[in-house]
Coordinates of C-alpha atoms and ligand atoms in Angstrom, one line a residue:
M1 CA -0.3 -0.4 0.5
K2 CA 1.3 3.6 -0.7
K3 CA 2.3 6.2 2.1
I4 CA -0.4 9.1 1.5
K5 CA 2.2 12.0 2.3
E6 CA -0.9 14.0 3.9
V7 CA -1.8 12.0 6.7
A8 CA 1.8 10.0 6.9
G9 CA 2.7 10.2 10.6
N10 CA 5.9 11.1 12.2
N11 CA 8.3 8.9 13.3
T12 CA 10.3 10.3 16.2
S13 CA 13.8 10.6 14.5
D14 CA 11.2 12.7 12.4
L15 CA 10.3 15.4 15.0
V16 CA 13.9 15.8 16.4
E17 CA 14.7 16.4 12.4
M18 CA 11.8 19.1 12.8
N19 CA 13.0 20.4 15.8
R20 CA 16.4 21.0 14.9
S21 CA 15.2 22.3 11.8
A22 CA 13.0 24.9 13.5
I23 CA 15.7 26.1 15.4
V24 CA 18.0 26.2 12.0
R25 CA 15.2 28.0 10.1
I26 CA 15.2 30.9 13.2
L27 CA 18.7 31.4 13.3
Q28 CA 18.4 31.9 9.3
Q29 CA 16.3 34.7 10.3
M30 CA 18.5 36.5 12.8
D31 CA 22.9 37.4 13.0
V32 CA 22.5 36.1 16.8
C33 CA 20.8 35.0 19.3
S34 CA 20.2 33.0 22.5
R35 CA 18.7 29.8 23.4
A36 CA 16.1 31.6 25.8
D37 CA 15.0 34.0 22.3
I38 CA 14.6 30.4 20.2
A39 CA 12.8 29.2 23.5
K40 CA 10.2 31.7 23.7
I41 CA 9.6 31.5 19.4
T42 CA 9.7 27.6 19.4
G43 CA 8.1 26.7 22.2
L44 CA 10.2 24.3 23.0
T45 CA 11.4 23.6 26.5
Q46 CA 14.9 25.1 27.6
A47 CA 15.8 21.9 28.8
S48 CA 15.0 20.2 24.8
I49 CA 16.9 23.4 23.5
T50 CA 19.9 23.1 25.1
K51 CA 19.9 19.3 24.1
I52 CA 18.9 19.9 20.4
V53 CA 21.9 23.2 19.9
A54 CA 24.5 20.5 21.4
V55 CA 24.4 18.4 18.5
L56 CA 23.8 21.4 15.9
I57 CA 27.0 22.5 17.6
D58 CA 28.9 19.1 17.4
M59 CA 27.7 19.0 14.1
G60 CA 29.3 22.5 12.9
I61 CA 26.3 23.6 11.7
V62 CA 25.9 26.2 14.8
T63 CA 28.4 27.9 16.5
E64 CA 28.4 29.6 19.8
V65 CA 29.5 33.9 19.6
G66 CA 30.2 36.1 22.4
F67 CA 27.0 37.0 24.4
V68 CA 23.7 38.7 23.7
K69 CA 22.0 40.8 26.5
G70 CA 18.2 39.1 27.6
E71 CA 15.3 39.4 29.9
G72 CA 16.8 41.8 32.9
N73 CA 20.0 42.3 31.1
R74 CA 21.0 39.0 31.8
R75 CA 23.5 37.9 29.5
S76 CA 23.3 34.7 27.7
I77 CA 25.9 32.6 25.0
G78 CA 24.7 34.0 21.5
L79 CA 24.7 31.3 18.8
R80 CA 24.9 31.5 15.4
L81 CA 24.1 29.7 11.9
N82 CA 27.4 28.6 10.3
A83 CA 26.1 29.9 7.1
E84 CA 29.5 30.8 5.2
K85 CA 29.9 26.7 5.7
N86 CA 26.8 26.2 3.3
L87 CA 26.5 27.7 0.0
V88 CA 23.7 27.1 -2.3
I89 CA 23.5 27.5 -6.0
G90 CA 21.0 29.1 -8.0
V91 CA 20.2 28.9 -11.0
K92 CA 17.8 30.9 -13.3
F93 CA 16.4 29.8 -16.7
S94 CA 14.4 32.6 -18.6
R95 CA 13.7 33.2 -22.2
H96 CA 16.9 35.0 -23.2
V97 CA 19.1 34.1 -20.5
F98 CA 20.1 31.8 -18.0
S99 CA 22.1 33.6 -14.5
I100 CA 24.1 31.5 -11.9
G101 CA 24.7 32.2 -8.9
V102 CA 26.8 30.9 -5.9
F103 CA 25.1 32.3 -1.9
D104 CA 25.5 31.3 1.2
I105 CA 22.1 29.9 3.4
R106 CA 22.0 33.3 4.8
G107 CA 21.5 35.1 1.3
K108 CA 25.1 36.3 0.9
V109 CA 26.2 37.1 -2.7
Y110 CA 29.7 35.5 -3.2
T111 CA 29.5 35.3 -7.2
Q112 CA 26.9 35.7 -10.3
Q113 CA 26.7 35.6 -14.0
E114 CA 24.8 35.5 -17.2
T115 CA 24.4 34.0 -20.1
E116 CA 22.2 35.3 -22.8
F117 CA 20.8 32.8 -25.9
G118 CA 18.7 33.0 -28.8
L119 CA 15.6 31.5 -29.4
D120 CA 16.8 29.7 -32.1
E121 CA 19.7 28.2 -30.5
F122 CA 19.0 24.4 -29.7
A123 CA 17.7 24.2 -25.7
S124 CA 20.1 21.2 -25.6
D125 CA 23.3 23.1 -26.6
V126 CA 22.0 25.4 -23.9
V127 CA 21.5 22.8 -21.3
V128 CA 25.1 21.5 -22.1
E129 CA 26.5 25.0 -21.3
M130 CA 24.6 25.5 -18.3
K131 CA 26.0 22.1 -16.8
K132 CA 29.8 23.2 -17.8
Q133 CA 29.2 26.5 -16.1
I134 CA 27.6 24.7 -12.4
H135 CA 30.4 22.4 -12.7
D136 CA 33.1 24.8 -13.0
L137 CA 31.7 26.9 -9.9
L138 CA 31.1 23.0 -8.2
K139 CA 34.9 23.3 -8.2
K140 CA 35.9 26.7 -7.0
Y141 CA 33.6 26.8 -4.0
K142 CA 34.1 23.4 -2.6
N143 CA 31.8 24.4 0.8
V144 CA 27.6 23.8 -2.1
V145 CA 25.2 21.7 -0.2
A146 CA 22.9 22.2 -2.8
I147 CA 21.7 23.3 -5.9
G148 CA 18.6 25.0 -6.9
F149 CA 16.8 25.8 -10.4
A150 CA 14.1 28.5 -10.7
V151 CA 12.0 27.8 -14.4
P152 CA 9.8 29.8 -16.2
G153 CA 5.9 28.6 -15.0
P154 CA 3.5 27.0 -15.7
Y155 CA 6.4 24.5 -14.9
L156 CA 5.0 21.2 -13.8
R157 CA 7.2 19.9 -11.1
K158 CA 6.3 15.8 -11.2
E159 CA 7.0 15.5 -14.5
G160 CA 10.1 17.9 -14.8
R161 CA 9.1 20.2 -17.8
I162 CA 7.6 23.3 -18.2
A163 CA 4.5 23.6 -19.9
L164 CA 4.5 26.3 -21.4
V165 CA 7.3 28.9 -22.8
T166 CA 5.9 31.6 -25.0
K167 CA 7.7 31.5 -28.2
M168 CA 9.8 29.1 -27.2
P169 CA 8.5 25.6 -27.6
S170 CA 11.7 23.3 -27.9
W171 CA 12.0 23.8 -24.4
Q172 CA 8.8 22.0 -23.2
N173 CA 10.2 18.8 -24.2
V174 CA 13.3 19.7 -21.9
N175 CA 13.3 17.4 -18.9
F176 CA 15.0 19.6 -16.4
V177 CA 14.3 16.6 -13.6
E178 CA 16.3 13.7 -16.0
E179 CA 19.1 16.6 -17.3
F180 CA 20.1 17.9 -14.1
E181 CA 19.0 16.2 -11.2
N182 CA 22.2 13.2 -11.5
E183 CA 24.4 16.0 -13.2
F184 CA 26.3 16.7 -10.0
D185 CA 26.8 15.0 -6.6
K186 CA 25.1 17.3 -4.7
P187 CA 21.0 17.6 -4.6
V188 CA 19.1 19.8 -7.2
F189 CA 16.0 21.2 -6.4
I190 CA 13.8 22.8 -9.3
E191 CA 10.6 24.9 -9.2
Q192 CA 8.7 27.6 -10.9
D193 CA 9.9 31.0 -11.2
A194 CA 7.1 32.9 -9.0
N195 CA 7.7 30.0 -6.1
A196 CA 11.1 31.1 -6.3
G197 CA 10.7 35.1 -5.7
A198 CA 8.1 34.2 -2.9
L199 CA 10.9 31.5 -1.4
A200 CA 13.8 34.7 -1.9
E201 CA 11.3 37.1 -0.4
W202 CA 10.0 34.8 2.5
W203 CA 14.1 33.6 3.1
F204 CA 16.5 36.8 2.4
G205 CA 13.7 39.5 2.1
N206 CA 13.9 40.9 5.6
H207 CA 10.3 41.2 6.1
G208 CA 10.4 40.4 9.8
R209 CA 9.1 37.4 11.7
P210 CA 6.3 36.4 12.5
I211 CA 4.3 36.2 9.1
N212 CA 1.4 34.2 7.8
S213 CA 1.3 34.3 4.7
L214 CA 3.1 36.1 2.0
A215 CA 2.2 36.4 -1.7
Y216 CA 5.3 37.6 -4.3
F217 CA 3.7 39.4 -7.6
L218 CA 6.2 38.7 -10.6
A219 CA 5.7 40.9 -13.2
G220 CA 8.2 40.5 -15.5
E221 CA 8.6 39.4 -19.0
G222 CA 5.3 36.5 -18.3
V223 CA 3.0 37.4 -15.3
G224 CA 3.1 35.0 -12.2
S225 CA 2.8 34.7 -8.1
G226 CA 3.9 32.6 -5.5
I227 CA 2.8 32.0 -2.5
V228 CA 4.6 30.8 1.3
D229 CA 1.7 30.6 3.7
H230 CA 2.4 29.5 7.0
D231 CA 6.2 28.3 5.9
R232 CA 4.9 26.4 3.2
L233 CA 4.8 27.1 -1.0
I234 CA 1.4 26.5 -2.2
L235 CA 2.0 24.0 -5.2
G236 CA -1.4 22.5 -5.8
N237 CA -1.5 18.6 -7.6
L238 CA 0.5 19.6 -10.1
G239 CA 2.6 22.0 -9.1
I240 CA 1.0 25.3 -10.7
A241 CA -1.0 26.4 -8.3
S242 CA -1.1 30.1 -8.4
E243 CA -0.2 31.0 -12.0
I244 CA -2.1 33.9 -11.4
G245 CA -1.1 35.3 -15.4
H246 CA -3.1 33.2 -16.9
I247 CA -6.7 34.3 -14.6
S248 CA -8.5 35.7 -17.3
I249 CA -9.8 39.6 -16.7
D250 CA -11.8 39.9 -19.6
V251 CA -13.4 36.7 -20.6
K252 CA -13.7 38.4 -24.1
G253 CA -10.4 39.8 -24.5
P254 CA -7.7 39.0 -27.1
A255 CA -6.6 35.0 -27.3
C256 CA -3.5 34.0 -25.0
E257 CA -1.3 30.9 -25.6
C258 CA -2.5 29.4 -22.8
G259 CA -5.5 28.9 -24.4
N260 CA -7.7 31.1 -22.2
K261 CA -8.7 35.1 -23.0
G262 CA -8.1 37.9 -21.3
C263 CA -5.4 36.8 -19.3
L264 CA -4.0 39.1 -17.0
E265 CA -0.3 38.5 -18.4
L266 CA -1.8 40.4 -21.8
Y267 CA -1.9 43.7 -19.8
C268 CA 0.8 44.2 -17.3
S269 CA 3.6 42.2 -18.4
A270 CA 7.1 43.4 -19.4
N271 CA 6.1 42.8 -23.0
A272 CA 2.5 44.3 -22.9
L273 CA 4.3 47.2 -21.7
L274 CA 6.6 47.4 -24.3
K275 CA 5.0 46.7 -26.8
K276 CA 2.6 50.0 -26.4
A277 CA 5.7 51.7 -25.1
E278 CA 7.5 51.2 -28.9
E279 CA 4.5 52.3 -30.9
I280 CA 3.4 55.5 -28.3
L281 CA 7.4 56.8 -27.4
P282 CA 9.5 55.1 -30.3
E283 CA 11.8 58.0 -29.0
L284 CA 12.4 55.6 -25.8
F285 CA 14.1 53.4 -28.2
E286 CA 15.9 54.4 -31.0
E287 CA 19.2 53.7 -29.0
E288 CA 18.8 49.7 -29.0
Y289 CA 18.3 48.4 -26.1
E290 CA 20.5 46.4 -24.0
N291 CA 18.0 43.8 -22.7
R292 CA 14.1 43.8 -21.8
W293 CA 14.8 45.1 -17.9
E294 CA 16.7 48.0 -19.1
A295 CA 13.7 48.6 -21.9
C296 CA 11.2 49.0 -19.0
N297 CA 13.5 51.3 -16.7
R298 CA 13.4 53.6 -19.9
V299 CA 9.7 54.0 -19.5
F300 CA 9.4 54.7 -16.2
L301 CA 12.5 57.0 -16.3
A302 CA 10.6 58.8 -18.9
A303 CA 7.3 58.6 -16.5
K304 CA 9.8 60.2 -13.8
E305 CA 10.7 63.1 -15.9
G306 CA 7.0 64.2 -16.2
N307 CA 6.7 62.6 -19.5
E308 CA 2.8 62.4 -20.7
K309 CA 2.7 59.5 -22.5
A310 CA 5.1 57.3 -20.1
L311 CA 3.0 58.6 -17.3
E312 CA -0.4 57.7 -18.5
L313 CA 1.3 54.1 -19.6
T314 CA 2.9 53.5 -15.9
E315 CA -0.4 54.3 -14.7
E316 CA -2.4 52.0 -17.3
I317 CA 0.0 49.6 -16.1
A318 CA -0.4 50.0 -12.4
E319 CA -4.0 49.9 -12.8
Y320 CA -4.0 45.9 -14.0
L321 CA -1.3 45.4 -11.1
G322 CA -4.1 46.4 -8.5
Y323 CA -6.6 44.0 -10.7
G324 CA -4.2 41.3 -10.0
C325 CA -3.6 42.5 -6.4
V326 CA -7.3 42.1 -5.6
T327 CA -7.6 38.9 -7.1
L328 CA -4.4 37.5 -4.9
I329 CA -6.0 38.5 -1.9
N330 CA -9.3 37.3 -2.5
A331 CA -7.6 34.1 -3.4
Y332 CA -4.9 33.8 -0.7
D333 CA -5.5 36.6 2.1
P334 CA -1.9 37.2 2.3
E335 CA -0.1 39.5 5.0
I336 CA 2.0 41.2 2.9
I337 CA 2.2 41.2 -1.1
V338 CA 5.3 41.8 -2.8
I339 CA 5.8 43.1 -6.6
G340 CA 9.1 42.1 -8.0
D341 CA 10.5 41.9 -11.4
S342 CA 11.0 44.5 -14.2
I343 CA 7.7 46.0 -14.0
S344 CA 8.7 46.2 -10.1
Q345 CA 11.2 49.4 -11.7
G346 CA 8.3 51.4 -11.6
G347 CA 8.6 51.1 -7.5
D348 CA 7.0 54.4 -5.9
L349 CA 5.1 55.4 -9.3
L350 CA 3.4 52.3 -9.3
L351 CA 2.0 51.7 -5.6
P352 CA -0.9 54.8 -5.3
T353 CA -2.6 53.3 -7.8
I354 CA -2.3 49.8 -6.8
N355 CA -3.0 50.6 -3.2
K356 CA -6.1 52.7 -4.6
I357 CA -7.6 50.0 -6.6
V358 CA -7.1 47.6 -3.9
K359 CA -8.8 49.8 -1.6
E360 CA -12.0 50.2 -4.0
R361 CA -12.6 46.7 -4.6
V362 CA -11.7 44.5 -1.8
I363 CA -13.9 45.0 1.5
P364 CA -12.2 47.1 4.0
E365 CA -11.9 45.2 6.7
I366 CA -9.7 42.8 4.4
S367 CA -7.7 45.6 2.3
G368 CA -6.3 47.2 5.1
K369 CA -4.8 44.4 6.8
V370 CA -2.6 43.8 3.1
Q371 CA 0.9 45.6 2.9
I372 CA 1.4 46.0 -0.8
K373 CA 5.3 46.6 -1.3
I374 CA 8.0 46.6 -4.3
S375 CA 10.8 43.9 -3.8
K376 CA 14.1 45.7 -2.4
L377 CA 16.4 42.3 -3.4
T378 CA 19.2 44.0 -4.8
V379 CA 19.6 40.2 -6.4
D380 CA 17.6 39.4 -9.4
P381 CA 14.7 37.8 -7.3
T382 CA 14.0 35.1 -9.7
L383 CA 17.7 34.3 -9.2
Y384 CA 17.8 35.2 -5.7
G385 CA 14.5 32.6 -5.7
A386 CA 16.8 29.8 -7.1
A387 CA 19.4 30.3 -4.2
A388 CA 16.1 30.3 -1.6
I389 CA 14.3 26.8 -3.3
A390 CA 18.0 24.6 -2.4
T391 CA 18.2 27.3 1.0
D392 CA 14.7 25.9 2.2
K393 CA 15.0 22.4 1.4
V394 CA 18.4 22.4 3.4
L395 CA 16.9 23.7 6.4
R396 CA 14.1 21.8 6.6
K397 CA 16.5 19.0 6.7
P398 CA 19.6 20.1 8.3
S399 CA 21.1 17.0 9.4
E400 CA 20.6 15.5 6.1
Y401 CA 21.8 18.7 3.6
L402 CA 24.3 20.4 5.9
V403 CA 27.9 20.8 6.2
S404 CA 28.9 18.5 9.3
K405 CA 32.3 19.0 10.7
Ligands
ZN501 ZN1 -2.8 32.6 -20.7

């Protein structure tokens, strides 16, 4: 008989590992904290914590560092996660470019590199180049414990392939799990880009704790979202839950490649912005742009300088982002929505309209409780997210994945 994951029980060894993971996850969020702090947050007894921390120190995962001030000015020994001993490689694959970076499990960046490729290039050639670059980094950085991949959604995680890559049909046949899982002597984890972005915000976004639920609204070449609810990604059956880019906001609207009509993605993606901008603001594109990220920024810069047409276009994009937020709020009840990727460069030009739409269209008791923010991550959130995918997995099973002495 098959084990059903959702109703599977926990053996004592699983519980021990869960408690270790809880402590490691708290330390990932804090620079230094004491055993008493951990007791307060986890509800575990001091005795349990002393025992678990001793094992983590013995394994080399946690180190004692000096003293921290606790309640009543009492000094307690500080604990710190040995992050620099546990690096992860993040790989972001997108339509025109793949990026690879090395990070530690607290999000510190060690290196990142980008490789562009053409839509007409064979997927298999690009895969070979990706593997080569990862092997090279593994030779250079000996402390890598896992590799995370962020791929464009909708990604069928059980099958290991992308269901639809707009304008790049050959990539639909690439099985990421088969290609990469056994290629390296490190564990490989793959998620879609919006889920990766959500994990990047969750682990590296400094939004404070506790947070019950965070939605990442990816507005880049495509549109999507990733939701972390009570410490877990919402995945659905196939792993494509929260694919808000393909929620119809006009059932009679233009046809989308997914088969639906009037999908949100057709109105507030970078592609939608640039298509319109090239029509009404051709002067901005007389000089060839370096990449689409920079092209979007040209429109927002023009808007900041007071260009009427650029302002109108930015306003229109913000309105549609607002509709997207309304859907996110009604569907997932997030505490924080973080908007990221190329469109988020519009920053403060976008937020007032987004907030206005949300206020008008969501019940006040709910809308008043949601914070809508623009991502402040300095690293590309999807690449950072790829690192966060690996980080999320290794923090859940520290004994299995983290470096021991
Ligand atoms: Zn669609």
